[in-house]
Each structure stands twice: as structure tokens, then as C-alpha cells.
Coordinates of C-alpha atoms and ligand atoms in Angstrom, one line a residue:
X695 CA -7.0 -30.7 -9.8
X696 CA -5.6 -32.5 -7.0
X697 CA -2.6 -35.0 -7.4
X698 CA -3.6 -38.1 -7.9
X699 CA -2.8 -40.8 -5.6
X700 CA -2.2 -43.7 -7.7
X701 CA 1.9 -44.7 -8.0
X702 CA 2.4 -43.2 -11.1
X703 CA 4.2 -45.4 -14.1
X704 CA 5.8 -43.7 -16.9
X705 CA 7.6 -44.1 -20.1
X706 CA 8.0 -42.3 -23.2
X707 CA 9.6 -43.4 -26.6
X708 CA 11.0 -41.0 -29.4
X709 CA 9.8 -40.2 -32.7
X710 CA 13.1 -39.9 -34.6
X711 CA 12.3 -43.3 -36.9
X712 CA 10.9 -46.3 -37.0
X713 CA 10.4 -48.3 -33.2
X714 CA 11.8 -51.5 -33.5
X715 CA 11.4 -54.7 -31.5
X716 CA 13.8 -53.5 -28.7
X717 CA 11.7 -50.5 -28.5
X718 CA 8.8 -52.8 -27.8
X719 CA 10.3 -55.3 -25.6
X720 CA 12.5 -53.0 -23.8
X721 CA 9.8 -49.8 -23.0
X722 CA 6.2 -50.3 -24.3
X723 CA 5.2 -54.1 -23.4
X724 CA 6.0 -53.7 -19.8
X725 CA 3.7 -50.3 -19.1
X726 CA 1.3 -51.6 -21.2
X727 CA 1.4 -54.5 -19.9
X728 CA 0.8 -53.2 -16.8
X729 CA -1.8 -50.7 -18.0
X730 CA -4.0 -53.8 -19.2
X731 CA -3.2 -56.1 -16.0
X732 CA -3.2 -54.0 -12.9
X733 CA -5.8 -51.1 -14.0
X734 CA -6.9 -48.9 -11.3
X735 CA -3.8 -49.5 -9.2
X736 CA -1.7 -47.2 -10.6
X737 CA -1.6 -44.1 -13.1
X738 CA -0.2 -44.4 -16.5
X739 CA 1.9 -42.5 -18.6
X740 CA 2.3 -43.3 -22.2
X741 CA 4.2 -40.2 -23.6
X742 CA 5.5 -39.2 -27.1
X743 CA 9.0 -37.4 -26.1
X744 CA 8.5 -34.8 -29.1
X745 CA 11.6 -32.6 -27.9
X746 CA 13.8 -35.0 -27.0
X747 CA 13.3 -36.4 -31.0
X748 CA 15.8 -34.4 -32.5
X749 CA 18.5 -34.2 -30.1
X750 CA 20.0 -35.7 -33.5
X751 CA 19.8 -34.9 -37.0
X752 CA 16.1 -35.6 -38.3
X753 CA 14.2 -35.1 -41.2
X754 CA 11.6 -31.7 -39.8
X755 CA 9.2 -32.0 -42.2
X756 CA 8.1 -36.0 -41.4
X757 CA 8.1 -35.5 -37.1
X758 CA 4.3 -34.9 -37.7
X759 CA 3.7 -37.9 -38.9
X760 CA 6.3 -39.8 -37.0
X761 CA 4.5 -38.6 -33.9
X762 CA 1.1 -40.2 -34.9
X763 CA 2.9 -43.1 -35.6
X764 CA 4.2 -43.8 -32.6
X765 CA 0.7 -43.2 -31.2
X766 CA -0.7 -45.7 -33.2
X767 CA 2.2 -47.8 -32.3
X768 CA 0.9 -47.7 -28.6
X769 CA -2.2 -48.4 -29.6
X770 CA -1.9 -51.4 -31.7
X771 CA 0.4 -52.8 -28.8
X772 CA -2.9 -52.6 -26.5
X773 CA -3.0 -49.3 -24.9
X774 CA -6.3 -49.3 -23.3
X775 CA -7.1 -45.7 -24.5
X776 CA -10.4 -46.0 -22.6
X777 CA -9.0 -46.4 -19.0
X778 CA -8.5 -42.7 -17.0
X779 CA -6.1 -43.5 -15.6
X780 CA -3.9 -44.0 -18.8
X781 CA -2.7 -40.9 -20.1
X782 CA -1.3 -40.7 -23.6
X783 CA 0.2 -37.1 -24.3
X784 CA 2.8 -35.0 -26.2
X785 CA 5.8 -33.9 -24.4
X786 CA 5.8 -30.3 -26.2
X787 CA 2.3 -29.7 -25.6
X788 CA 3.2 -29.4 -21.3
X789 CA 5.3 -27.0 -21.6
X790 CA 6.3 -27.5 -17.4
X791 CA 9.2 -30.0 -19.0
X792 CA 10.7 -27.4 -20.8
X793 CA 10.4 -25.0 -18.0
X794 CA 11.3 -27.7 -15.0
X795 CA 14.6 -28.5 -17.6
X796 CA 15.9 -24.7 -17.4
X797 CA 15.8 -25.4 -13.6
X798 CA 17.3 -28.5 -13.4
X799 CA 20.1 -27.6 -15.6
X800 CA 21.1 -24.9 -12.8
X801 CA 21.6 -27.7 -10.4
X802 CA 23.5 -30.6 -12.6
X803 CA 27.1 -30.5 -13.3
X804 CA 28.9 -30.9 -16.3
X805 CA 30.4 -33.3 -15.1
X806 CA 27.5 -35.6 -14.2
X807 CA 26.4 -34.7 -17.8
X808 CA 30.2 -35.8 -19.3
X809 CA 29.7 -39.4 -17.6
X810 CA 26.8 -40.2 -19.7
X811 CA 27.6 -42.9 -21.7
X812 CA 24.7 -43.1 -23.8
X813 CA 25.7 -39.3 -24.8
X814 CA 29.2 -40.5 -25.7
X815 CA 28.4 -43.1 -27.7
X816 CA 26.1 -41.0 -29.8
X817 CA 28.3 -38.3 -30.0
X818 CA 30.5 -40.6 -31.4
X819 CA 28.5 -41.4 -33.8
X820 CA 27.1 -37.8 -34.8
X821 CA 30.2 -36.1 -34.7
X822 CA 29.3 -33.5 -37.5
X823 CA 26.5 -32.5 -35.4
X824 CA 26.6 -32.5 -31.6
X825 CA 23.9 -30.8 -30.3
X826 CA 24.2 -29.1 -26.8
X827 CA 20.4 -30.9 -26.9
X828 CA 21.8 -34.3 -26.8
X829 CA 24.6 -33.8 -24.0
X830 CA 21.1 -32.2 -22.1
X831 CA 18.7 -35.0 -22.7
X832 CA 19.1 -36.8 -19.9
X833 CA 17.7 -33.0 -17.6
X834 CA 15.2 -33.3 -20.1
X835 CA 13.7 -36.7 -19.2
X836 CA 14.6 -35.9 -15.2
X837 CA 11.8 -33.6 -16.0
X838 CA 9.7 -35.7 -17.8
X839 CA 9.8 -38.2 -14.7
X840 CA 9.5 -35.4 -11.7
X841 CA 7.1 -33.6 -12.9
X842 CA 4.1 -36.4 -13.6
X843 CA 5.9 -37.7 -9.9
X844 CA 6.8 -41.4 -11.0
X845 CA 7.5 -43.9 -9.3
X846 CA 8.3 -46.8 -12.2
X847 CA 10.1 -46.1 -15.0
X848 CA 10.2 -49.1 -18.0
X849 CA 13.2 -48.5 -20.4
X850 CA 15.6 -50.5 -21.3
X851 CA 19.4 -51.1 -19.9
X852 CA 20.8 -48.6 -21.9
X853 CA 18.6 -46.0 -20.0
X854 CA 20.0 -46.9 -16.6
X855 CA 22.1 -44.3 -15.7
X856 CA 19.9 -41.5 -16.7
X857 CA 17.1 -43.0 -14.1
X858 CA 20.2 -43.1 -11.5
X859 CA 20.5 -39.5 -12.5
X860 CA 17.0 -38.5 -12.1
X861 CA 17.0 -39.9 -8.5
X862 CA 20.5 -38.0 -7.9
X863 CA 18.6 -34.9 -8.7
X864 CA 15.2 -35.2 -7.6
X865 CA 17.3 -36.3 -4.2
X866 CA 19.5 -33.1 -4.5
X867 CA 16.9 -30.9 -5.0
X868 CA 14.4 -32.5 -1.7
X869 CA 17.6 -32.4 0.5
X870 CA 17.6 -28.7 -0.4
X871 CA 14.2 -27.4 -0.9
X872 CA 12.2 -30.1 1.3
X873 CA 10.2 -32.7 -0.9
X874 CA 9.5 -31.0 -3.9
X875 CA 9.6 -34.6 -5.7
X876 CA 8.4 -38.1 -5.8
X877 CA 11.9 -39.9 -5.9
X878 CA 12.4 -42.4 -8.4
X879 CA 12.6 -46.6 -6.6
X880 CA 16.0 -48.1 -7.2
X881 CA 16.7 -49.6 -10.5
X882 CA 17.0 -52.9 -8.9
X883 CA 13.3 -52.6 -7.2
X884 CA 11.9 -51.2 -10.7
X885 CA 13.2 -53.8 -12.2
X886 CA 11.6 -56.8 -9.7
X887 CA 8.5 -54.3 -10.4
X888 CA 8.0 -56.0 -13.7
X889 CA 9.3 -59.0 -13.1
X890 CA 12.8 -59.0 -14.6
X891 CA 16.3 -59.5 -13.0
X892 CA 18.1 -56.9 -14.6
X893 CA 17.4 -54.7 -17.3
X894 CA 16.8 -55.7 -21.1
X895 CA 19.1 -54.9 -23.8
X896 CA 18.2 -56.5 -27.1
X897 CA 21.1 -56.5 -29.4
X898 CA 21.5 -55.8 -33.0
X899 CA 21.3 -58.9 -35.2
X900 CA 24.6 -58.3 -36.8
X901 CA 26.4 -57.3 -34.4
X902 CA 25.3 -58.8 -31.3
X903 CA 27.9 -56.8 -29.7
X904 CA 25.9 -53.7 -29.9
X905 CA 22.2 -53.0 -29.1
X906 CA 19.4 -52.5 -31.5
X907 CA 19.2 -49.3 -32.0
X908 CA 17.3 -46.8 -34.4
X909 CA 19.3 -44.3 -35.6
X910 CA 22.0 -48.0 -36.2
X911 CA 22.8 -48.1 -40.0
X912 CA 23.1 -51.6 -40.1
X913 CA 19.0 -52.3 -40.8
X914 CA 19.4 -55.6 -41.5
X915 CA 20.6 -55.8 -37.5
X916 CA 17.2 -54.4 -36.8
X917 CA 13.6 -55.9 -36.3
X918 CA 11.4 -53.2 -37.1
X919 CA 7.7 -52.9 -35.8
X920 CA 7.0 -52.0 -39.6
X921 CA 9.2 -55.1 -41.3
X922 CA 7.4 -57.2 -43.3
X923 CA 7.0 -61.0 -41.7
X924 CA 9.2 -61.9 -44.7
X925 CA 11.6 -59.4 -43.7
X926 CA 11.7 -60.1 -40.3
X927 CA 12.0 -63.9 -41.0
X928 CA 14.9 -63.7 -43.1
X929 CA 16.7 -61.0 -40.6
X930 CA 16.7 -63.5 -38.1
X931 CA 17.5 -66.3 -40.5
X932 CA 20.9 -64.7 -41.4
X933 CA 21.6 -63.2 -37.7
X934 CA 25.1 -63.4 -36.8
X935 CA 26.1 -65.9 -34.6
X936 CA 29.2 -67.8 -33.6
X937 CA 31.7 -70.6 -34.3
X938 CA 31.4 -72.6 -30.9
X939 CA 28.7 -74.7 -32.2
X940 CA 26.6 -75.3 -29.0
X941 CA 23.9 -73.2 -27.7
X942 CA 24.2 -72.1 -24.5
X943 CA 23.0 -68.6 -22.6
X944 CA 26.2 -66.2 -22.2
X945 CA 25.6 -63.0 -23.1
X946 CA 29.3 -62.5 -22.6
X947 CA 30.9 -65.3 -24.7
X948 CA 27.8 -65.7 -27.5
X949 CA 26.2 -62.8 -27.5
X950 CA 24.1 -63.6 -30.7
X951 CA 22.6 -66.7 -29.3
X952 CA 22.1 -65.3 -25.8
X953 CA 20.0 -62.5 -28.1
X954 CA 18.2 -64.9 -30.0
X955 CA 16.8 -67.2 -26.7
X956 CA 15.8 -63.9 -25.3
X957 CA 13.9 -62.9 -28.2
X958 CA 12.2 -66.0 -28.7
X959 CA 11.5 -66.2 -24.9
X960 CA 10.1 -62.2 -24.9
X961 CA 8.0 -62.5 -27.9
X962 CA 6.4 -66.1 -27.3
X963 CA 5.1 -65.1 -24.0
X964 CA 7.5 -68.4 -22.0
X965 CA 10.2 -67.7 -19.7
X966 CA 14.0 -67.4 -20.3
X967 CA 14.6 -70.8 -18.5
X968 CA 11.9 -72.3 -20.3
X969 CA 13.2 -71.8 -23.8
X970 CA 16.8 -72.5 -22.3
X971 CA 15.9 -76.2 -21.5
X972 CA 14.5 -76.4 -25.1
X973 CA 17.8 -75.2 -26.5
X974 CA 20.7 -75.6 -24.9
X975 CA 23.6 -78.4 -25.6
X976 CA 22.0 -78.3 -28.9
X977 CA 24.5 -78.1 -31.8
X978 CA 23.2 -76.9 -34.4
X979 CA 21.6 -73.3 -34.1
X980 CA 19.1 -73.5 -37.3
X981 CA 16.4 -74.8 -35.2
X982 CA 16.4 -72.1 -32.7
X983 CA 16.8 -69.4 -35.6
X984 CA 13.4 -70.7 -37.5
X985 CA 11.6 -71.2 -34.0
X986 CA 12.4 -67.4 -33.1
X987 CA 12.2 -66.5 -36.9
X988 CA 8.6 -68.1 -37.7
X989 CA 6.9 -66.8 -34.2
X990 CA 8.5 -63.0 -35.1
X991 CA 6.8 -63.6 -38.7
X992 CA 3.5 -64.3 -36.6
X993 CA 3.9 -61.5 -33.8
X994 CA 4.6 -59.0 -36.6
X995 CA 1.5 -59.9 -39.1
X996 CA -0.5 -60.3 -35.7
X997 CA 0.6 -56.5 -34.9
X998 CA 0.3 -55.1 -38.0
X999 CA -3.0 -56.1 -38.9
X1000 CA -4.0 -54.2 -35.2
X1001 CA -1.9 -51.4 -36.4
X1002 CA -4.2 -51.2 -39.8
X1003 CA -7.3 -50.9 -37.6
X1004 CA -5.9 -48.1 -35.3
X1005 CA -8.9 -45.0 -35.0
X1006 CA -7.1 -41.7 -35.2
X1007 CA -10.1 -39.9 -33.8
X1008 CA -10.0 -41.5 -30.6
X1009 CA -6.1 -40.8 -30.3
X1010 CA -6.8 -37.3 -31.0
X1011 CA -9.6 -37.3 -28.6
X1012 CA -7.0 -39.1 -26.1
X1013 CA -4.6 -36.6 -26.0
X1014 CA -7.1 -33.7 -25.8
X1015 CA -8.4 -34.7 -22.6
X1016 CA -4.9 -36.1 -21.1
X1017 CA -2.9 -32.9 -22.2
X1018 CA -5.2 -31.2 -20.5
X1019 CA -5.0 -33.2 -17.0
X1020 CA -1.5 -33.2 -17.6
X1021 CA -0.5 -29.7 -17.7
X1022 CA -2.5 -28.9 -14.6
X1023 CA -1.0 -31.9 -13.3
X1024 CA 2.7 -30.8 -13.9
X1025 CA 1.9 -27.4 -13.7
X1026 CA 1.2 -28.3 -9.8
X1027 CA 4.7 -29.8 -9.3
X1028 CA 6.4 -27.1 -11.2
X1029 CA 5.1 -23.9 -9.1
X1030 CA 6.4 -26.3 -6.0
X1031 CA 10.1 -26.0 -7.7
X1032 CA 9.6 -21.9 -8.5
X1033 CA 8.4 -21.3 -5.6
X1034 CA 11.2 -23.2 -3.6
X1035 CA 13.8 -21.3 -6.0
X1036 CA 12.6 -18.1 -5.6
X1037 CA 10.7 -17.4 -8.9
X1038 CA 7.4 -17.1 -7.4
X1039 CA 5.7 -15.5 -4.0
Ligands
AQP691 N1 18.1 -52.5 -27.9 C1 17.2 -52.2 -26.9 N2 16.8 -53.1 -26.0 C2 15.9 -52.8 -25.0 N3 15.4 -51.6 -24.9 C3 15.8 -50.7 -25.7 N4 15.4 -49.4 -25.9 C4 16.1 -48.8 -26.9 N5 16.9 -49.8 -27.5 C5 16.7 -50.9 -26.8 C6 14.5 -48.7 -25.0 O1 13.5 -48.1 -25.8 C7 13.1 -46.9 -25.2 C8 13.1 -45.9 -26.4 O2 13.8 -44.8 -26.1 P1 14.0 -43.7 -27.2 O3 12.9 -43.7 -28.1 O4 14.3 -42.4 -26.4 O5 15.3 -44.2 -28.0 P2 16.7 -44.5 -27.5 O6 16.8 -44.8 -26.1 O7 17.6 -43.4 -27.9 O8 17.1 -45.8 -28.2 P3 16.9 -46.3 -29.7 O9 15.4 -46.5 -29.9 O10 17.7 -47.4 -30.1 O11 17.3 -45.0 -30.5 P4 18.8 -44.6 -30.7 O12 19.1 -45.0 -32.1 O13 18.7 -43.1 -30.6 O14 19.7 -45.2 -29.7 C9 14.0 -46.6 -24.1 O15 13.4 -47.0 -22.9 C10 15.2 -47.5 -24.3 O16 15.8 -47.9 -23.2

């Protein structure tokens, strides 16, 4: 199989627990979005990043199911399983991102590795069990973006400096070898791509501080995709805010209400500015809470119901034809690199 020719957009999302609304917001509504809106254009690459789920602690025996979860996830979100050029696969199951890691790992330094912030931060939080896998992950998911030759990459803010690092690489590695890979565009032109200003970081409802994350203990901070409409209501209904008493957008100085306009903004389809001139000066911050709390409730039953009606068969059908056109796909890109290295003729 040739390469295609199509740009090539790609994201995957972990199976460790539950995906929650920054999940969605942050990775899966923008390549699905453009999955559904600019078909034919471009390829897509929906992925289920199977390896990189346990770079901390999780329960073994429930990854099986957590996978197909996510899958259905995609699915109920409106992955058009029935376009070829979506591709939906398994991570494990192309084993060229294992292979392409080993290789990348023998041109990264630990250094670049130890300025990961993402990796300090959970290492910080994990510090029983810090796995050489999470200090790694980011080689891991240079490979997951070289070898399928991507061009945009939807993740959220948080993911920033491991795209930076893939473009470091995939640069290193060209300027050495000639142009083994398709280098990543800029974070700033991926981010004009789908049609933001800077990257999203939702942040946890009780402690606006941080951002939402799964493997956060604080769950009452979280929106997941599988919270009840009454549990997502009432989440949002005791969010934390402040004491300044006047909405305004500042992610700095009110980080809780800057979170709750861009949540209400995201998941009712207007813009930022739009829901800003609805709700700023106001002084009282109930309003905004049961707008953004009632059209959650609505989203989530909405979702849920789509997620009730998701056909396994034609997932499992899915990834049997896209693993396949994935592995010869990668497998392409990754006799380039041995080749260029030396490990073949
Ligand atoms: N709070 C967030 N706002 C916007 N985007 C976010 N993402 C994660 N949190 C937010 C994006 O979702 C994708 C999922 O990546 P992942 O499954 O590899 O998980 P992660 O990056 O480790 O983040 P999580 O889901 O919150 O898990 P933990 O608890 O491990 O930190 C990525 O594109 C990410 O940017």
C-alpha cells in the first residue's frame, strides 16, 4: 500500500478510567469534528493508546473493557465509522510504535525527558510507583505521531510540550537521516487549524487551579462522560468559584468562572465572546452556573442515550480492516528509520 496523500490528523486518548468532559472538549470533538465536516480532505486517526494506559498504576484485569469503552466513546461522539478515510485502531496491535520507540529513545536525551512537566507533575503524584514508562511516554506518542505521518495533532494544552518534542525529534532525526518524517505544524498553526487561539485546558471544578484530570481524586471536580445529568448538574451547581462577586473572563485572577464561560461556550456550540457579553459585569454567578449546569444535564442525556445505541460489531469490524491498513501503513515509515539506522539492507 502506498502512503496516502491526504494530511493526516491524529489523536489518541487513554484507557486508564473514565473520559471526562475535558477529554472530549480538549481531544475528541475537534478530530471528530473534523472527521464529520471536511471528509475526504484529510485522513483520520482516531486511536486507543493501549500502551501508553498504564504508564500508572491500573486495575489489569478491567483494560479490556476500558478499551471498548473508549471506542464506544468515539463513536457515540460521532465518529463516522463508515468513512475510509477514518481509521480507528489499537495502539498495541501495530506493533511499529513499539519498535519506532526503542529507536527514538536512542536519540532523546534525558534531559529533554526531565523537562517534561506533565511527567513531573505525575510523578508527583505517583510517587510509590514511578514507572520508567511514564518518564518515556512522551517517545512513545513521538511514535505514535511519526509513524501514521501527521500533520495535526488535537490535544489539549497540557499536551503542548510533548508535540514541541515530537517536532524536535522528527526534525533531529530528517537533519540526520534525510526526511524520514512528516514534521509536525507549529502548535500555534495547529491550533488556528481548528479554530482556537491557544490551546484548551478545562480545569477541575474544585479546584480551578488545576485541570480536570482522570487519574484527579477530587471526582466531584470532574464531569465525566458517564455522570448522570443529575450528577453533572449538581457538580457544576457547587463548583468552586470566588469572592470578587462579578463575572468577568481571567483565567488568571478567577479561574473558576473563566472555566465555567468556557464550558458553557464549548458545550452549547456559541463562541467565547458570545457567552461573555451574556455574562459579564453580572454579579451574581448563579445564573451562569444553572445555564452551564442545565445544558451539561442535556449534552450528557443527549450522549448517553447515543452511547446506549453503540453496535460493537461494526467497531470490531472497524478496527479489523484499519489495523490492518495501519500496520502496512507504519510498517512503511518504520523500515525508512531501520534502514537509515543501519538495521536493515
Ligand atoms: N483538562 C483538560 N482540558 C483539555 N484537554 C484535556 N486533556 C486531558 N485533560 C484535559 C486532553 O485529553 C487527551 C487525553 O489524553 P490521555 O488520555 O492521554 O490523558 P492525559 O493527557 O494523561 O490527561 P487526563 O485525561 O486528565 O489523564 P491524567 O489523569 O492521566 O492526567 C489529551 O489530548 C489531553 O491533552
Amino acid at each position: 500500500m502506498k502512503h496516502m496523500n491526504k494530511p493526516v490528523i491524529l489523536t489518541g486518548l487513554r484507557a486508564n478510567n473514565n473520559l471526562h468532559i475535558g477529554n472530549y472538549l480538549g481531544a475528541l470533538l475537534p478530530i471528530i469534528d473534523m472527521a464529520r465536516k471536511r471528509a475526504g480532505e484529510y485522513q483520520v486517526n482516531l486511536f486507543v493508546p493501549d500502551l501508553h494506559s498504564f504508564t500508572t498504576p491500573i486495575d489489569h484485569s478491567a483494560l479490556q473493557a476500558a478499551i471498548m469503552q473508549n471506542l464506544r466513546v468515539f463513536v457515540a461522539a460521532g465518529l463516522p465509522l463508515d468513512n475510509p478515510d477514518v481509521h480507528v485502531y489499537r495502539q498495541s496491535y501495530i506493533p511499529s510504535h513499539s519498535e519506532l520507540t526503542w529507536i527514538l529513545d536512542c536519540f532523546t536525551g534525558m534531559g529533554e525527558m526531565n523537562r517534561m512537566t506533565q511527567f513531573k507533575d505525575k510523578a508527583g503524584k505517583s510517587q510509590e510507583q514511578v514507572s520508567v514508562g511514564l518518564f518515556n511516554y512522551p517517545v512513545l506518542m513521538a511514535a505514535d505521531i511519526l509513524l501514521h505521518r501527521a500533520s495535526y495533532v488535537p490535544v489539549g494544552e497540557d499536551q503542548t510540550q510533548h508535540l514541541e518534542f515530537t517536532r524536535d525529534i522528527a526534525e533531529r532525526l530528517n537533519n540526520r537521516f534525510g526526511e524520514l518524517f512528516v514534521v509536525p505544524k507549529p502548535v500555534q498553526e495547529q491550533h488556528k487549524f481548528f479554530g482556537k487561539d491557544q490551546g484548551l485546558r478545562i480545569r477541575d471544578l474544585q479546584e480551578p487551579s488545576k485541570k480536570m484530570s482522570k487519574s484527579e481524586d477530587s471526582r466531584r471536580g470532574i464531569i465525566y462522560l458517564t455522570d448522570t445529568p443529575g450528577q453533572a448538574h449538581k457538580k457544576i451547581m457547587s463548583a468552586e468559584t470566588d469572592s470578587l462577586g462579578k463575572v468577568a473572563y481571567d483565567a488568571g485572577t478567577q479561574p473558576g468562572i473563566s472555566n465555567l464561560l468556557t464550558l458553557l461556550a464549548l458545550i452549547s456550540g456559541r463562541t467565547l465572546d458570545d457567552v461573555q457579553n451574556e455574562y459579564e459585569g453580572r454579579t451574581q454567578y448563579g445564573p451562569l452556573k444553572t445555564a452551564l449546569a442545565d445544558t451539561m444535564a442535556e449534552f450528557l442525556q443527549d450522549f448517553q442515550d447515543k452511547l446506549a445505541k453503540v453496535d460493537e460489531k461494526s467497531i470490531l469490524n472497524k478496527l479489523s480492516v484499519s489495523e490492518k491498513q495501519m500496520n502496512e501503513q507504519a510498517g512503511q515509515v518504520l523500515l525508512s528509520v531501520q534502514k537509515a539506522v543501519g538495521l536493515r539492507e
